[in-house]
Coordinates of C-alpha atoms and ligand atoms in Angstrom, one line a residue:
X190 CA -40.1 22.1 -18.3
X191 CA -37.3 21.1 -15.5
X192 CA -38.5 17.5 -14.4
X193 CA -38.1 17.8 -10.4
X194 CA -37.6 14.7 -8.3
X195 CA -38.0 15.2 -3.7
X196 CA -36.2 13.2 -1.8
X197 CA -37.9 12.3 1.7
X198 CA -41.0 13.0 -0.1
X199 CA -42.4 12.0 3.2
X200 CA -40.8 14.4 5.6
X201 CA -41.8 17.5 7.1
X202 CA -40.1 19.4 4.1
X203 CA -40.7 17.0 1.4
X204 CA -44.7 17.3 1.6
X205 CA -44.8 20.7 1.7
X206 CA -42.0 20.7 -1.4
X207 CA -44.9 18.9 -3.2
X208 CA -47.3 22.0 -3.0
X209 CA -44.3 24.4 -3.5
X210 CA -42.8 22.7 -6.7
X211 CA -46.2 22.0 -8.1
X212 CA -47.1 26.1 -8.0
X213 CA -44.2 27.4 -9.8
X214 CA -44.7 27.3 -13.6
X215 CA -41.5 25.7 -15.4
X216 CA -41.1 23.1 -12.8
X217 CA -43.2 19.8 -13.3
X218 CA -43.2 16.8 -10.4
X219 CA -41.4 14.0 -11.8
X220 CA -40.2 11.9 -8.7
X221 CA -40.9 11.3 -5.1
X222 CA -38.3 9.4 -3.3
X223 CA -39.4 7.3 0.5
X224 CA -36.7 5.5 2.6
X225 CA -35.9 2.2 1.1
X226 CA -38.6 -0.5 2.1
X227 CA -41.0 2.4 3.3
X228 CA -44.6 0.8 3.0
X229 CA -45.2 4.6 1.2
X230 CA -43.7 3.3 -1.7
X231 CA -45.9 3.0 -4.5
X232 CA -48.5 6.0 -2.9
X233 CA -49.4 8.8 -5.1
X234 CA -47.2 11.7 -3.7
X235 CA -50.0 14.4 -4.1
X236 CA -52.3 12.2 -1.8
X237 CA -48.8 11.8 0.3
X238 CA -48.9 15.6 0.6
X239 CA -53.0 15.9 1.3
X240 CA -53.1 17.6 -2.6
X241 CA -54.8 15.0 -4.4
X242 CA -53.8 12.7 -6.8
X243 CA -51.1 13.9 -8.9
X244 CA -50.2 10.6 -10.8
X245 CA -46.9 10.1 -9.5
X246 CA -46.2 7.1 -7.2
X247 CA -43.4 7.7 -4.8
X248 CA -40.1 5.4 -5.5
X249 CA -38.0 4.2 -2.8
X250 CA -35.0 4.7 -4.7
X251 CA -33.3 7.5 -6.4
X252 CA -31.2 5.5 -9.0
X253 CA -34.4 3.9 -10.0
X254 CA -35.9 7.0 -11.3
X255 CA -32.3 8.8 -12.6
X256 CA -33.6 8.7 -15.9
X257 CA -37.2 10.3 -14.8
X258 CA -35.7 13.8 -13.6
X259 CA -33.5 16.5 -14.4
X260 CA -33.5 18.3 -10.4
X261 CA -33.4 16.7 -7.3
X262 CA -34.5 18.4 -4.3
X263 CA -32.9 16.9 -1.2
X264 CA -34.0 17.9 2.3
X265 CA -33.2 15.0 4.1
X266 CA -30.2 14.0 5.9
X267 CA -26.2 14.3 5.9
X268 CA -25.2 10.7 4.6
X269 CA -28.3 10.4 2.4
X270 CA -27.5 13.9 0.2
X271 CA -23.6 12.9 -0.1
X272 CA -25.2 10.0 -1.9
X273 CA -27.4 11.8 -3.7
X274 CA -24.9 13.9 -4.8
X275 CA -22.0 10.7 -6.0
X276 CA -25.4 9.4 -8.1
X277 CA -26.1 13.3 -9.6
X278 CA -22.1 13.7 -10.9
X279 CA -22.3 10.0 -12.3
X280 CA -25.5 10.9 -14.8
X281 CA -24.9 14.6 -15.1
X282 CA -28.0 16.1 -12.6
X283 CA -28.5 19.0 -10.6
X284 CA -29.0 19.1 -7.1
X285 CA -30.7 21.5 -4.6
X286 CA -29.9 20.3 -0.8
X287 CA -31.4 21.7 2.2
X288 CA -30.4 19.4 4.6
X289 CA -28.6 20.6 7.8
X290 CA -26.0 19.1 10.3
X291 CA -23.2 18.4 8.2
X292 CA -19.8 17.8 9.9
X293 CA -16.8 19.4 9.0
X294 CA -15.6 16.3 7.1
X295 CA -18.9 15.9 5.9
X296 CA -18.9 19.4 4.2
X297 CA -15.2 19.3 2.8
X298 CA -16.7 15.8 1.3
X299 CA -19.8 18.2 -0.2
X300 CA -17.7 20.7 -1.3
X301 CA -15.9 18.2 -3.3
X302 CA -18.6 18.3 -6.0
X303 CA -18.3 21.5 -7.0
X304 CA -16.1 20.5 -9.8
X305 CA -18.5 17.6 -11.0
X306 CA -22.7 19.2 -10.4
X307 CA -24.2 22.3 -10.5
X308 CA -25.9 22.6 -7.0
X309 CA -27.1 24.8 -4.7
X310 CA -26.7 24.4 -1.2
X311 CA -28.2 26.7 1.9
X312 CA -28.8 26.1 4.9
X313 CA -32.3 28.2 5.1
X314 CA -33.8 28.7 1.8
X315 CA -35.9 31.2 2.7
X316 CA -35.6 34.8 1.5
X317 CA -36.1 36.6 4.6
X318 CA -33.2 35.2 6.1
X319 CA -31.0 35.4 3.1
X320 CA -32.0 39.5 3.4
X321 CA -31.3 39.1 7.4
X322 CA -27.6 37.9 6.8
X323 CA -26.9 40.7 4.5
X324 CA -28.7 42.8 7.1
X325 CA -26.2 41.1 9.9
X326 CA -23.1 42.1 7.9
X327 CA -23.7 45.4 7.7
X328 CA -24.6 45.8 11.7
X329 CA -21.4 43.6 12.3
X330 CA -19.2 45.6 10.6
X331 CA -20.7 48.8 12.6
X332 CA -20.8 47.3 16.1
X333 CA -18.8 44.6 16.4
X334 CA -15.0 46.1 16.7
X335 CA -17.1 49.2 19.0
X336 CA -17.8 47.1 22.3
X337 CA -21.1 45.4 21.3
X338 CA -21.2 41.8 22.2
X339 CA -22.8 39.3 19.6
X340 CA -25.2 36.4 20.7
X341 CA -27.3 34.4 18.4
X342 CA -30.6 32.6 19.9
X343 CA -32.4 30.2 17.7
X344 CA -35.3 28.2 18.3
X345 CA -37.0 25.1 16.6
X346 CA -39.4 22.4 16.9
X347 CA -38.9 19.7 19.1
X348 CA -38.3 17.1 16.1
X349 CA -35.2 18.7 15.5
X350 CA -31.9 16.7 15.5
X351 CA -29.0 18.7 15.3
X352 CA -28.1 21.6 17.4
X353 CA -27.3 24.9 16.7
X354 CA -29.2 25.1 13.5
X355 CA -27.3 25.6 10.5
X356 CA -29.3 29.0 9.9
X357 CA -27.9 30.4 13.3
X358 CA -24.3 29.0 12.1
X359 CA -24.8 30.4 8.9
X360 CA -25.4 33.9 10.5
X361 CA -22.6 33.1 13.1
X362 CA -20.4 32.9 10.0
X363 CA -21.4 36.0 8.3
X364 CA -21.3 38.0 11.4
X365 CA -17.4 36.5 11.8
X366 CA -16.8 37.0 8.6
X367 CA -17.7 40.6 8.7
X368 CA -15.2 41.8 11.4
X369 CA -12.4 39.1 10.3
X370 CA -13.0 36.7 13.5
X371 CA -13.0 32.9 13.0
X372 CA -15.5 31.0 14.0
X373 CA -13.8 27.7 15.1
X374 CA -11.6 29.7 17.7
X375 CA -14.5 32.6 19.0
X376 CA -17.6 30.5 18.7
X377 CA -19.2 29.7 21.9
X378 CA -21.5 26.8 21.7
X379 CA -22.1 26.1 25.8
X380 CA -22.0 27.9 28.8
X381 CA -22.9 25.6 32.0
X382 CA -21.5 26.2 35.8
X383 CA -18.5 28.4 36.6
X384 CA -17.8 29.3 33.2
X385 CA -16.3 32.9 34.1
X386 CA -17.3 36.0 32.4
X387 CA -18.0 36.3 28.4
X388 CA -14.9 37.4 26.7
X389 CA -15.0 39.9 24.3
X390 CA -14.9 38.9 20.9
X391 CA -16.7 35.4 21.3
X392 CA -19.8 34.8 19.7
X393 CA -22.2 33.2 21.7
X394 CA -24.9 30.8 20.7
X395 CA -28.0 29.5 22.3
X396 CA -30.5 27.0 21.7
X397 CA -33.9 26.0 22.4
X398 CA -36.1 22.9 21.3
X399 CA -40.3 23.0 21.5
X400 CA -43.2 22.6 20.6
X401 CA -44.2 23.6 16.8
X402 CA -41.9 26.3 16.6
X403 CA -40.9 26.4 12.4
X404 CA -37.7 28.5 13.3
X405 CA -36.3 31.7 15.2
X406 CA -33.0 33.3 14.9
X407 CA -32.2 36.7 16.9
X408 CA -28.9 38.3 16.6
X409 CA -27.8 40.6 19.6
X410 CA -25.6 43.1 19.5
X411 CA -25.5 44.0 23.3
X412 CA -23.1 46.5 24.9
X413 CA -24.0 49.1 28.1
X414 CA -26.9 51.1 27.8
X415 CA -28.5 49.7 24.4
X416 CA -28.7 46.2 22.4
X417 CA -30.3 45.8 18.8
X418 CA -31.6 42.6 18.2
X419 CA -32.3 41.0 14.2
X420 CA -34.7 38.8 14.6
X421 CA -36.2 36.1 12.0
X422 CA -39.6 34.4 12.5
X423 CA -40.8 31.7 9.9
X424 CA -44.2 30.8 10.4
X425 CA -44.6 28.0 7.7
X426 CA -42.5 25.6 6.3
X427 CA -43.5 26.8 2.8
X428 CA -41.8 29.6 3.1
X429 CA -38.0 27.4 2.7
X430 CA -40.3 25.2 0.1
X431 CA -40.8 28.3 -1.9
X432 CA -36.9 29.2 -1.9
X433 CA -36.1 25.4 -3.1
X434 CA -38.6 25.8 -6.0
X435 CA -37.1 28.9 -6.7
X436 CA -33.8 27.5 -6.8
X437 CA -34.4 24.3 -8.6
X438 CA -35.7 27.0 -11.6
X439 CA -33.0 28.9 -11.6
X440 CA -30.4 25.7 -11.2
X441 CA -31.5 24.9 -14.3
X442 CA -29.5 27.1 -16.6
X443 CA -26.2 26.8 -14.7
X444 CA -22.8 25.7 -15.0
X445 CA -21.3 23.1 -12.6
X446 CA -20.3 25.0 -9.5
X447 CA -21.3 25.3 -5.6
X448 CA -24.3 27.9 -5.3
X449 CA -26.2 29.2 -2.6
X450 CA -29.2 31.4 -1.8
X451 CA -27.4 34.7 -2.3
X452 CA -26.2 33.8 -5.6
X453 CA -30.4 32.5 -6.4
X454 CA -31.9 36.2 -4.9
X455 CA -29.0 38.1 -6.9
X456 CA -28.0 39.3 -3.2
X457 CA -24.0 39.1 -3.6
Ligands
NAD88 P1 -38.1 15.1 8.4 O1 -37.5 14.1 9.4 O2 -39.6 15.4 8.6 O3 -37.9 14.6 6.9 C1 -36.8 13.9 6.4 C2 -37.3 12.8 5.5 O4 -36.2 12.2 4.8 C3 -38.0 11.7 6.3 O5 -39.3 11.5 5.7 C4 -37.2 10.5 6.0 O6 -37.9 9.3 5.9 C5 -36.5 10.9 4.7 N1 -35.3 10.1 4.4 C6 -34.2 9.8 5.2 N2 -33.4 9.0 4.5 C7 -33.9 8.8 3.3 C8 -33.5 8.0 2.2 N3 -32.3 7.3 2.2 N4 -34.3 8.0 1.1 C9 -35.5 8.7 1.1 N5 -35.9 9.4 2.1 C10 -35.1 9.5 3.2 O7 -37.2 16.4 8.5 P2 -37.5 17.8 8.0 O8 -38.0 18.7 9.1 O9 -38.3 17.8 6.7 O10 -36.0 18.3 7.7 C11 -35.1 17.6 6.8 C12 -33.8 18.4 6.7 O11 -34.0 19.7 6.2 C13 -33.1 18.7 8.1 O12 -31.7 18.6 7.9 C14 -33.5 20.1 8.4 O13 -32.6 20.8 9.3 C15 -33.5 20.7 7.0 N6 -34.2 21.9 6.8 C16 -33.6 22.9 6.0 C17 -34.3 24.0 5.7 C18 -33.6 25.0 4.7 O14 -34.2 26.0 4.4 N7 -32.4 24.7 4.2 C19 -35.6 24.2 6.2 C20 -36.2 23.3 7.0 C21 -35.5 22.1 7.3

């Protein structure tokens, strides 16, 4: 059995991790981590996550409980999973990490623990959209050198705090990647007043915030007289829960290294 520890236990992610984790046989919930002085510490984190008592209380501390899990699941925020990750290479734990919003400096810091945990790391766990970026390399490599522009639209909930979401970067990236553009010099993150007409190889993104909305990503490949649009629509958070679980299993036989989703579907 891998012993599984989720940090924000609390969060939007972290209660439906509860349900997710506790469906997938080889994984057993060990640890439920709150924000430090959180008056949730000490609640039962099946009650936490409207499941019933499970008969484990929810710690406000990871280090308290290091000794409790083997798998920590960390959908939470930038600083708090860098930490997470310094306390997993100090006692030789695996990490799966969720979170979105990194900066550059914050990933090159992420990256740096490669060497010293086996983690995986995606920024949408789900296996629809790992299928829609394989999906998005292909297209790319058709249509993008042959006169199709390339937008990506993404849409989220209104809770959401950073901007665009790491899925629609993630597919800006693979897109790039495809036709050998970079995505530092052609990305296109704003386009407000007399900005002039869209260049050709620049990869546009757009962004809304409302609502309930779980997440939405369409791709456009537009040029005149047709566009094709791949478009992903998650309808429930247990759908990225599911990917984490899945992860978190197979995490558990692994070498220290970086992983991500394609490497957990067997998509590369
Ligand atoms: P949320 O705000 O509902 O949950 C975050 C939780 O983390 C909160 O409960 C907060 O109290 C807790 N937290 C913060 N600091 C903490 C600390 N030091 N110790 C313990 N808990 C702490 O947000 P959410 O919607 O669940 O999203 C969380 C992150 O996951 C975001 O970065 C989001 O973009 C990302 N996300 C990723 C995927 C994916 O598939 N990779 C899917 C959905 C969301």
């Amino acid at each position: 059995m891998t012993r599984i520890a989720i940090m924000g236990v609390a969060g939007r992610m972290g209660r439906t991790l509860v349900e997710a984790v506790g469906a997938v046989e080889g994984l057993t919930l060990a640890a439920g981590i709150v924000e430090s002085g959180s008056s949730l510490a000490g609640v039962d984190i099946g009650e936490l996550a409207g499941q019933g008592r499970l008969g484990v209380v929810a710690s406000d501390s990871l280090a308290a409980v290091v000794d409790d899990f083997d798998v920590v699941i960390d959908f939470t925020a930038p600083q708090v999973t860098l930490a997470n990750l310094a306390l997993c290479a100090e006692h030789g734990k695996r990490m799966v990490i969720g979170t979105t919003g990194f900066t550059p400096e914050q990933l090159e810091q992420l990256d740096g623990y490669r060497d010293s945990v086996p983690f995986v790391f995606a920024a949408n766990m789900s296996s629809g959209v790992n299928l829609t970026l394989k999906l998005l390399e292909t297209a790319a490599r058709a249509l993008g050198d042959a006169g199709y522009d390339i937008e990506i639209i993404e849409a989220h909930h209104r809770h959401k705090v950073d901007a665009p979401s790491g899925t629609a970067l993630a597919m800006g990236e693979a897109v790039a990647h495809a036709i050998g553009r970079d995505l530092a010099t052609h990305g296109v993150f704003a386009r407000e007043g007399q900005c002039g007409p869209r260049t050709d190889k620049e990869i546009g993104f757009a962004t809304v915030r409302a609502g309930d909305i779980v997440g939405e990503h369409t791709v456009m490949f537009a040029t005149e007289g047709e566009r094709i649009e791949i478009t992903h629509k998650a309808s429930s958070r247990m759908t990225f829960a599911k990917g984490a679980a899945r992860a978190a299993e197979w995490l558990s036989g692994r070498e220290v290294g970086r992983y991500d989703m394609q490497d957990v579907l067997g998509l590369k």
